[in-house]
Coordinates of C-alpha atoms and ligand atoms in Angstrom, one line a residue:
M1 CA 27.9 10.7 -23.3
S2 CA 26.2 14.1 -23.9
R3 CA 22.9 12.4 -23.2
L4 CA 24.0 11.3 -19.7
G5 CA 22.6 13.5 -16.9
T6 CA 23.7 13.8 -13.4
E7 CA 22.5 14.1 -9.7
S8 CA 23.1 17.8 -8.7
A9 CA 23.1 17.1 -5.0
F10 CA 26.7 16.0 -5.1
E11 CA 27.6 19.2 -7.0
V12 CA 25.8 21.6 -4.6
L13 CA 27.5 19.6 -1.6
A14 CA 30.9 20.3 -3.3
R15 CA 30.1 24.0 -3.7
A16 CA 28.9 24.1 -0.1
R17 CA 32.0 22.5 1.1
A18 CA 34.2 25.0 -0.8
L19 CA 32.4 28.0 0.9
E20 CA 32.8 26.2 4.2
A21 CA 36.6 25.9 3.5
Q22 CA 36.6 29.8 3.3
G23 CA 35.1 30.0 6.7
R24 CA 31.3 30.4 5.7
E25 CA 28.8 28.6 7.8
I26 CA 26.3 26.5 5.6
I27 CA 23.3 24.4 6.7
H28 CA 23.1 21.3 4.6
L29 CA 19.6 20.7 3.3
E30 CA 20.8 19.3 -0.2
I31 CA 21.9 15.8 0.2
G32 CA 19.4 12.9 0.6
E33 CA 21.1 11.0 3.4
P34 CA 19.9 10.2 6.9
D35 CA 22.0 12.1 9.4
F36 CA 21.7 9.2 12.0
E37 CA 24.4 6.6 12.7
T38 CA 24.0 3.1 11.3
P39 CA 22.3 1.1 14.3
A40 CA 25.0 -0.4 16.6
H41 CA 24.0 -4.0 16.1
I42 CA 24.4 -3.6 12.3
V43 CA 27.8 -2.1 12.7
E44 CA 28.8 -4.9 15.0
A45 CA 27.7 -7.5 12.5
G46 CA 29.7 -5.8 9.8
V47 CA 32.8 -5.7 12.0
K48 CA 32.4 -9.3 13.0
A49 CA 32.0 -10.2 9.3
L50 CA 35.4 -8.4 8.6
Q51 CA 37.0 -10.4 11.4
D52 CA 35.4 -13.6 10.1
G53 CA 37.0 -13.1 6.8
Y54 CA 34.2 -11.8 4.6
T55 CA 36.8 -9.8 2.8
H56 CA 36.7 -11.5 -0.5
Y57 CA 34.7 -11.5 -3.7
G58 CA 31.3 -13.3 -3.5
P59 CA 28.8 -14.4 -6.0
T60 CA 27.7 -11.7 -8.4
P61 CA 24.0 -11.7 -7.4
G62 CA 24.9 -11.7 -3.8
L63 CA 25.5 -14.0 -0.9
P64 CA 22.7 -16.6 -0.6
E65 CA 22.2 -15.7 3.1
L66 CA 21.4 -12.1 2.2
R67 CA 19.3 -13.0 -0.9
Q68 CA 17.3 -15.4 1.3
A69 CA 16.8 -12.7 4.0
V70 CA 15.6 -10.2 1.5
A71 CA 13.1 -12.7 0.1
R72 CA 11.9 -13.4 3.7
N73 CA 11.7 -9.7 4.3
S74 CA 9.7 -9.0 1.2
R75 CA 7.2 -11.8 2.0
E76 CA 6.7 -10.2 5.4
V77 CA 6.5 -6.5 4.5
R78 CA 5.0 -6.7 1.0
G79 CA 3.1 -10.0 1.2
I80 CA 4.7 -11.3 -2.0
D81 CA 5.6 -14.9 -2.5
T82 CA 9.3 -14.1 -3.5
N83 CA 11.8 -16.8 -4.3
W84 CA 15.4 -15.9 -3.2
E85 CA 16.7 -16.5 -6.7
Q86 CA 14.8 -13.5 -7.9
V87 CA 16.9 -11.2 -5.7
V88 CA 20.0 -9.6 -7.2
V89 CA 22.2 -7.7 -4.5
T90 CA 24.2 -4.6 -5.7
P91 CA 26.5 -1.9 -4.0
G92 CA 23.6 0.5 -3.2
A93 CA 20.3 0.3 -5.0
K94 CA 21.3 2.7 -7.7
P95 CA 22.9 0.1 -10.0
I96 CA 19.5 -1.7 -10.0
M97 CA 18.1 1.4 -11.8
F98 CA 21.1 1.5 -14.2
Y99 CA 20.9 -2.2 -15.0
V100 CA 17.1 -2.5 -15.4
I101 CA 16.9 0.6 -17.7
M102 CA 19.9 -0.6 -19.6
A103 CA 18.4 -4.0 -20.0
L104 CA 15.0 -2.9 -21.2
A105 CA 15.4 0.5 -22.8
E106 CA 16.9 1.2 -26.2
A107 CA 16.1 3.2 -29.5
G108 CA 12.5 2.8 -30.6
V109 CA 11.4 2.0 -27.0
E110 CA 9.4 4.3 -24.6
V111 CA 9.8 4.6 -20.8
I112 CA 7.3 6.5 -18.6
Y113 CA 8.9 8.0 -15.5
P114 CA 7.8 10.5 -12.8
N115 CA 8.8 14.2 -13.3
P116 CA 9.6 15.9 -11.1
G117 CA 11.6 12.7 -10.2
F118 CA 14.9 11.1 -9.3
P119 CA 17.2 12.5 -12.0
I120 CA 18.8 9.3 -12.8
Y121 CA 15.8 7.7 -14.3
E122 CA 15.6 10.3 -17.2
S123 CA 19.4 10.3 -17.5
M124 CA 19.6 6.6 -18.0
I125 CA 16.5 6.4 -20.3
E126 CA 18.0 9.1 -22.6
F127 CA 21.5 7.6 -22.4
C128 CA 20.0 4.2 -23.5
G129 CA 18.5 6.1 -26.6
A130 CA 14.9 5.4 -25.6
K131 CA 12.1 8.0 -25.3
A132 CA 11.6 9.4 -21.9
V133 CA 7.9 10.1 -21.3
P134 CA 7.2 12.2 -18.2
M135 CA 4.4 11.4 -15.9
R136 CA 3.9 14.7 -14.3
L137 CA 3.4 15.0 -10.6
L138 CA 1.2 18.0 -9.8
E139 CA 1.4 20.6 -7.0
D140 CA -2.3 21.1 -6.8
R141 CA -2.7 17.2 -6.3
A142 CA -0.2 17.2 -3.5
Y143 CA 2.3 15.8 -6.1
H144 CA 0.2 12.9 -7.3
P145 CA -0.2 12.4 -11.1
D146 CA -3.4 12.6 -13.0
L147 CA -3.8 9.0 -13.8
T148 CA -6.6 9.6 -16.2
Q149 CA -3.8 10.6 -18.5
L150 CA -1.9 7.4 -18.2
P151 CA -3.8 5.2 -20.8
G152 CA -3.0 7.9 -23.4
M153 CA 0.7 7.7 -22.5
V154 CA 1.1 4.0 -23.1
N155 CA 1.5 2.4 -26.7
E156 CA 3.1 -0.6 -28.1
R157 CA 6.7 0.9 -27.8
T158 CA 6.2 1.3 -24.1
R159 CA 8.6 -1.1 -22.3
L160 CA 8.8 0.2 -18.8
L161 CA 6.9 2.4 -16.4
I162 CA 8.9 3.7 -13.3
V163 CA 7.0 4.4 -10.0
N164 CA 8.7 5.8 -7.1
S165 CA 6.7 5.8 -3.8
P166 CA 7.3 7.6 -1.4
E167 CA 8.8 9.9 -3.9
N168 CA 12.0 11.8 -4.1
P169 CA 11.8 14.8 -4.5
C170 CA 8.2 15.5 -4.1
G171 CA 7.5 13.6 -0.8
S172 CA 4.2 12.1 -2.2
A173 CA 3.2 8.4 -1.8
F174 CA 0.8 6.5 -4.1
T175 CA -2.6 5.3 -2.6
A176 CA -3.6 1.6 -3.0
D177 CA -6.3 2.9 -5.4
E178 CA -3.7 4.7 -7.5
L179 CA -1.5 1.6 -7.8
E180 CA -4.5 -0.5 -8.8
T181 CA -5.3 2.0 -11.6
I182 CA -1.6 1.9 -12.8
A183 CA -1.7 -2.0 -12.6
N184 CA -4.7 -2.1 -14.7
V185 CA -3.1 -0.1 -17.5
V186 CA 0.1 -2.3 -17.3
R187 CA -1.9 -5.5 -17.4
S188 CA -3.5 -4.6 -20.7
H189 CA 0.1 -4.2 -22.3
P190 CA 1.8 -7.6 -22.1
D191 CA 5.4 -6.3 -23.0
M192 CA 5.4 -3.8 -20.3
Y193 CA 7.4 -4.0 -17.1
V194 CA 7.2 -1.7 -13.9
M195 CA 10.2 -0.7 -11.9
S196 CA 9.0 0.2 -8.4
D197 CA 11.5 2.2 -6.5
E198 CA 10.6 1.6 -2.8
I199 CA 13.8 2.9 -1.2
Y200 CA 11.8 5.2 1.1
K201 CA 9.1 2.6 2.0
D202 CA 10.0 2.8 5.7
I203 CA 9.6 6.6 6.0
L204 CA 5.8 7.1 5.5
Y205 CA 3.9 9.5 7.8
S206 CA 0.5 7.8 7.6
G207 CA -1.0 4.7 6.4
E208 CA 1.0 1.7 5.2
H209 CA 3.4 1.2 2.3
H210 CA 1.9 -0.5 -0.8
S211 CA 3.9 -2.3 -3.4
I212 CA 2.4 -2.6 -6.8
A213 CA 4.1 -6.0 -7.0
A214 CA 1.6 -7.4 -4.5
L215 CA -1.4 -6.7 -6.8
P216 CA -2.6 -9.7 -8.8
G217 CA -0.5 -10.6 -11.8
M218 CA 2.0 -7.8 -11.0
A219 CA 4.8 -9.7 -9.3
E220 CA 5.8 -11.2 -12.7
R221 CA 6.0 -7.7 -14.3
T222 CA 7.6 -5.7 -11.5
I223 CA 11.2 -5.1 -10.6
I224 CA 11.3 -3.8 -6.9
L225 CA 14.2 -1.5 -6.2
D226 CA 15.0 -1.2 -2.5
G227 CA 18.1 -1.2 -0.2
F228 CA 19.5 -0.3 3.1
S229 CA 20.7 3.3 2.6
K230 CA 17.6 5.2 3.8
S231 CA 15.8 2.6 6.2
Y232 CA 19.0 1.8 8.2
A233 CA 21.1 4.9 7.6
M234 CA 23.7 2.8 5.7
T235 CA 24.4 5.1 2.7
G236 CA 28.2 4.5 2.9
W237 CA 28.0 0.7 3.2
R238 CA 26.7 0.7 -0.5
L239 CA 24.1 -2.1 -0.3
G240 CA 20.9 -2.4 -2.2
Y241 CA 18.9 -5.0 -4.1
G242 CA 16.3 -5.6 -6.8
I243 CA 13.6 -8.4 -6.7
M244 CA 12.7 -9.1 -10.3
P245 CA 11.0 -11.7 -12.5
E246 CA 13.3 -14.7 -12.9
E247 CA 13.9 -14.1 -16.7
L248 CA 15.6 -10.8 -15.9
V249 CA 18.1 -12.1 -13.3
P250 CA 20.7 -13.5 -15.8
H251 CA 20.7 -10.2 -17.7
V252 CA 21.0 -8.0 -14.7
S253 CA 23.6 -10.2 -13.2
R254 CA 25.6 -10.2 -16.3
L255 CA 25.5 -6.3 -16.2
A256 CA 26.8 -6.5 -12.6
T257 CA 29.5 -9.0 -13.6
N258 CA 30.5 -6.5 -16.3
S259 CA 30.7 -3.6 -13.9
V260 CA 31.0 -4.2 -10.2
S261 CA 31.3 -7.9 -9.9
C262 CA 29.6 -8.0 -6.5
A263 CA 28.7 -6.0 -3.4
A264 CA 31.2 -5.9 -0.6
S265 CA 30.9 -9.3 1.4
F266 CA 31.0 -7.9 4.9
S267 CA 28.2 -5.2 4.0
Q268 CA 26.1 -8.0 3.0
I269 CA 26.4 -9.8 6.2
A270 CA 25.6 -6.5 8.0
G271 CA 22.6 -6.3 5.7
V272 CA 21.4 -9.6 7.0
A273 CA 21.6 -8.3 10.6
A274 CA 19.6 -5.2 9.5
L275 CA 16.8 -7.2 8.0
D276 CA 16.7 -10.0 10.5
G277 CA 17.4 -7.9 13.8
P278 CA 15.3 -5.5 15.7
Q279 CA 13.5 -2.7 13.7
D280 CA 13.2 -0.1 16.6
A281 CA 15.8 2.2 15.1
V282 CA 14.1 2.2 11.7
Q283 CA 10.8 3.3 13.7
E284 CA 12.7 5.9 15.8
M285 CA 14.3 7.5 12.7
A286 CA 10.9 7.6 10.8
A287 CA 9.3 9.2 14.0
E288 CA 12.1 11.9 14.1
F289 CA 11.7 12.6 10.3
G290 CA 8.0 13.0 11.1
R291 CA 8.7 15.7 13.8
R292 CA 11.1 17.6 11.3
R293 CA 8.4 17.4 8.6
R294 CA 6.0 19.2 10.8
L295 CA 8.6 21.9 11.6
I296 CA 9.7 22.4 7.9
A297 CA 6.1 22.3 6.4
D298 CA 4.9 25.0 9.0
G299 CA 8.0 26.9 8.6
L300 CA 7.9 27.0 4.8
A301 CA 4.1 27.9 4.9
S302 CA 4.9 31.0 6.9
I303 CA 7.3 32.5 4.4
P304 CA 5.6 34.8 1.8
G305 CA 5.6 33.5 -1.7
I306 CA 6.2 29.9 -0.7
N307 CA 3.6 27.0 -1.0
C308 CA 4.6 23.5 0.1
P309 CA 2.2 20.5 0.0
E310 CA 2.8 18.4 3.1
P311 CA 5.2 15.6 2.4
E312 CA 3.5 12.1 2.9
G313 CA 6.8 10.0 2.9
A314 CA 10.6 10.2 2.5
F315 CA 12.4 13.2 3.9
Y316 CA 12.1 15.9 1.3
A317 CA 9.9 19.1 1.1
F318 CA 9.3 20.4 -2.4
P319 CA 8.0 23.9 -2.1
S320 CA 6.9 26.1 -5.0
I321 CA 9.0 29.3 -5.0
R322 CA 7.3 30.7 -8.1
D323 CA 5.7 33.7 -6.3
T324 CA 9.1 35.0 -5.0
G325 CA 9.8 35.9 -8.7
L326 CA 13.1 33.9 -8.7
S327 CA 13.9 30.9 -10.9
S328 CA 14.7 27.7 -9.3
A329 CA 18.5 28.0 -10.1
D330 CA 18.6 31.7 -8.7
F331 CA 16.7 30.6 -5.6
E332 CA 19.4 27.7 -5.1
E333 CA 22.2 30.2 -5.7
R334 CA 20.9 33.0 -3.4
A335 CA 19.9 30.5 -0.7
M336 CA 23.6 29.4 -0.6
Q337 CA 25.2 32.7 -0.9
E338 CA 22.9 34.9 1.1
A339 CA 21.1 32.6 3.6
G340 CA 23.9 30.1 4.0
V341 CA 21.4 27.2 3.2
A342 CA 22.3 24.5 0.7
L343 CA 19.2 23.3 -1.1
L344 CA 18.5 22.0 -4.8
S345 CA 16.8 23.7 -7.7
G346 CA 13.7 21.8 -8.6
A347 CA 14.8 22.0 -12.3
A348 CA 17.5 19.3 -11.4
F349 CA 14.6 16.9 -11.1
G350 CA 13.0 17.4 -14.6
E351 CA 11.4 20.0 -16.7
F352 CA 8.3 20.1 -14.3
G353 CA 10.4 20.9 -11.4
E354 CA 11.2 24.5 -12.6
G355 CA 9.5 26.9 -10.1
Y356 CA 10.3 24.6 -7.1
V357 CA 13.2 23.8 -4.8
R358 CA 13.9 20.6 -2.8
L359 CA 14.9 20.7 0.9
S360 CA 16.0 17.5 2.6
Y361 CA 15.2 17.5 6.2
A362 CA 17.8 14.8 7.1
N363 CA 19.3 17.5 9.5
S364 CA 18.6 18.4 13.2
Q365 CA 15.5 20.4 14.2
E366 CA 17.8 23.1 15.4
N367 CA 19.5 23.5 12.0
I368 CA 16.2 23.3 10.1
S369 CA 14.7 26.0 12.3
R370 CA 17.8 28.2 11.7
A371 CA 17.7 27.5 7.9
L372 CA 14.0 28.4 7.9
E373 CA 14.8 31.8 9.7
S374 CA 17.5 32.7 7.1
L375 CA 15.4 31.8 4.1
D376 CA 12.4 33.8 5.6
A377 CA 14.7 36.8 5.9
M378 CA 16.2 36.3 2.4
V379 CA 12.7 36.1 0.8
R380 CA 11.4 39.0 2.6
G381 CA 14.5 41.1 1.6
L382 CA 14.0 40.3 -2.2
Ligands
LIG401 C1 14.6 7.7 -5.3 C2 15.8 7.0 -5.1 N1 16.1 5.8 -5.5 C3 17.3 5.1 -5.3 C4 18.3 5.8 -4.6 C5 19.6 5.1 -4.5 O1 20.1 4.9 -3.2 P1 21.3 3.9 -3.0 O2 22.1 3.7 -4.2 O3 22.1 4.7 -1.8 O4 20.7 2.6 -2.5 C6 18.1 7.0 -4.1 C7 19.2 7.8 -3.4 O5 19.2 9.0 -3.2 C8 16.8 7.7 -4.3 O6 16.5 8.8 -3.8

């Protein structure tokens, strides 16, 4: 158990709530959750599903109607010839991460993962006894990795490479050329899989989303992780999925049977409405995130000692705070206590996150502006 990490967003949120209970005003830029309501037609489909009796257990890998909708959607948006039986539905997409790493990682095996990156990757790799090999994302490359290093990181023990694009916490997104470079390395190692975490694919500020699974020979090596939390503001519905090579489906399903049994049936029917219905709300949310990105990137740039590469996707800014002289943990603490802003220490996203903090701009433009003013005053007063 001592090898298992955590996600600090939930801890910082609890500390912020405790201060609020004492009457302090805190602006929440810590949690990675869209601040929009789930679109009405999806809520209506969920309510109708409850009334229609979708209140029971369903098949472990998901209701066929949702698995088929996911396969259809993946063919449309990624151009991948997906068979619906390759889809496993889970309560949120996080269990896909848990199950896939548990299925493939063990002592003697190596897993390459992005660092700074979503903390659960490293946590799970180490929990399973495998060696976690960081793929460093570099500030001076706008948080893209130096892929010339990748061939030297892979060996006969490498079982899995994790890519996350658009990325949490850095906000970077791989180009088609970068994915091709990664695919070339993977193709030359027959025992290696890729887990492609595409949960932020709909929040991209320029260009199109590319999935590594769409490249020649890669669908049979790739587990796509995606879900409904971020694209459709459905974090509390707990609905996500993996699209994986058929040989992994029985293993991942058995892990699901041993843990959650299945995702909530009414949530799955709402998921069908989300995928098959109008996508205007998704585009409107992405456009609003785009406006907030401008606001936060410009605001951070004007604070002395702070440098922030422009986010390319997702809804996180990951500025360097090194020149303020504070550690990431001190910056997190002082931002909460002195500026009334809840944000996360970059060190919570891996060793290469020290010297940085993460701000989630899933909050109104008004609150973001107020948070920037308070942080500016705090830093100038150091
Ligand atoms: C990179 C990344 N992957 C996956 C998830 C999982 O989201 P959920 O379990 O809500 O679908 C998150 C949530 O914060 C995330 O940031």
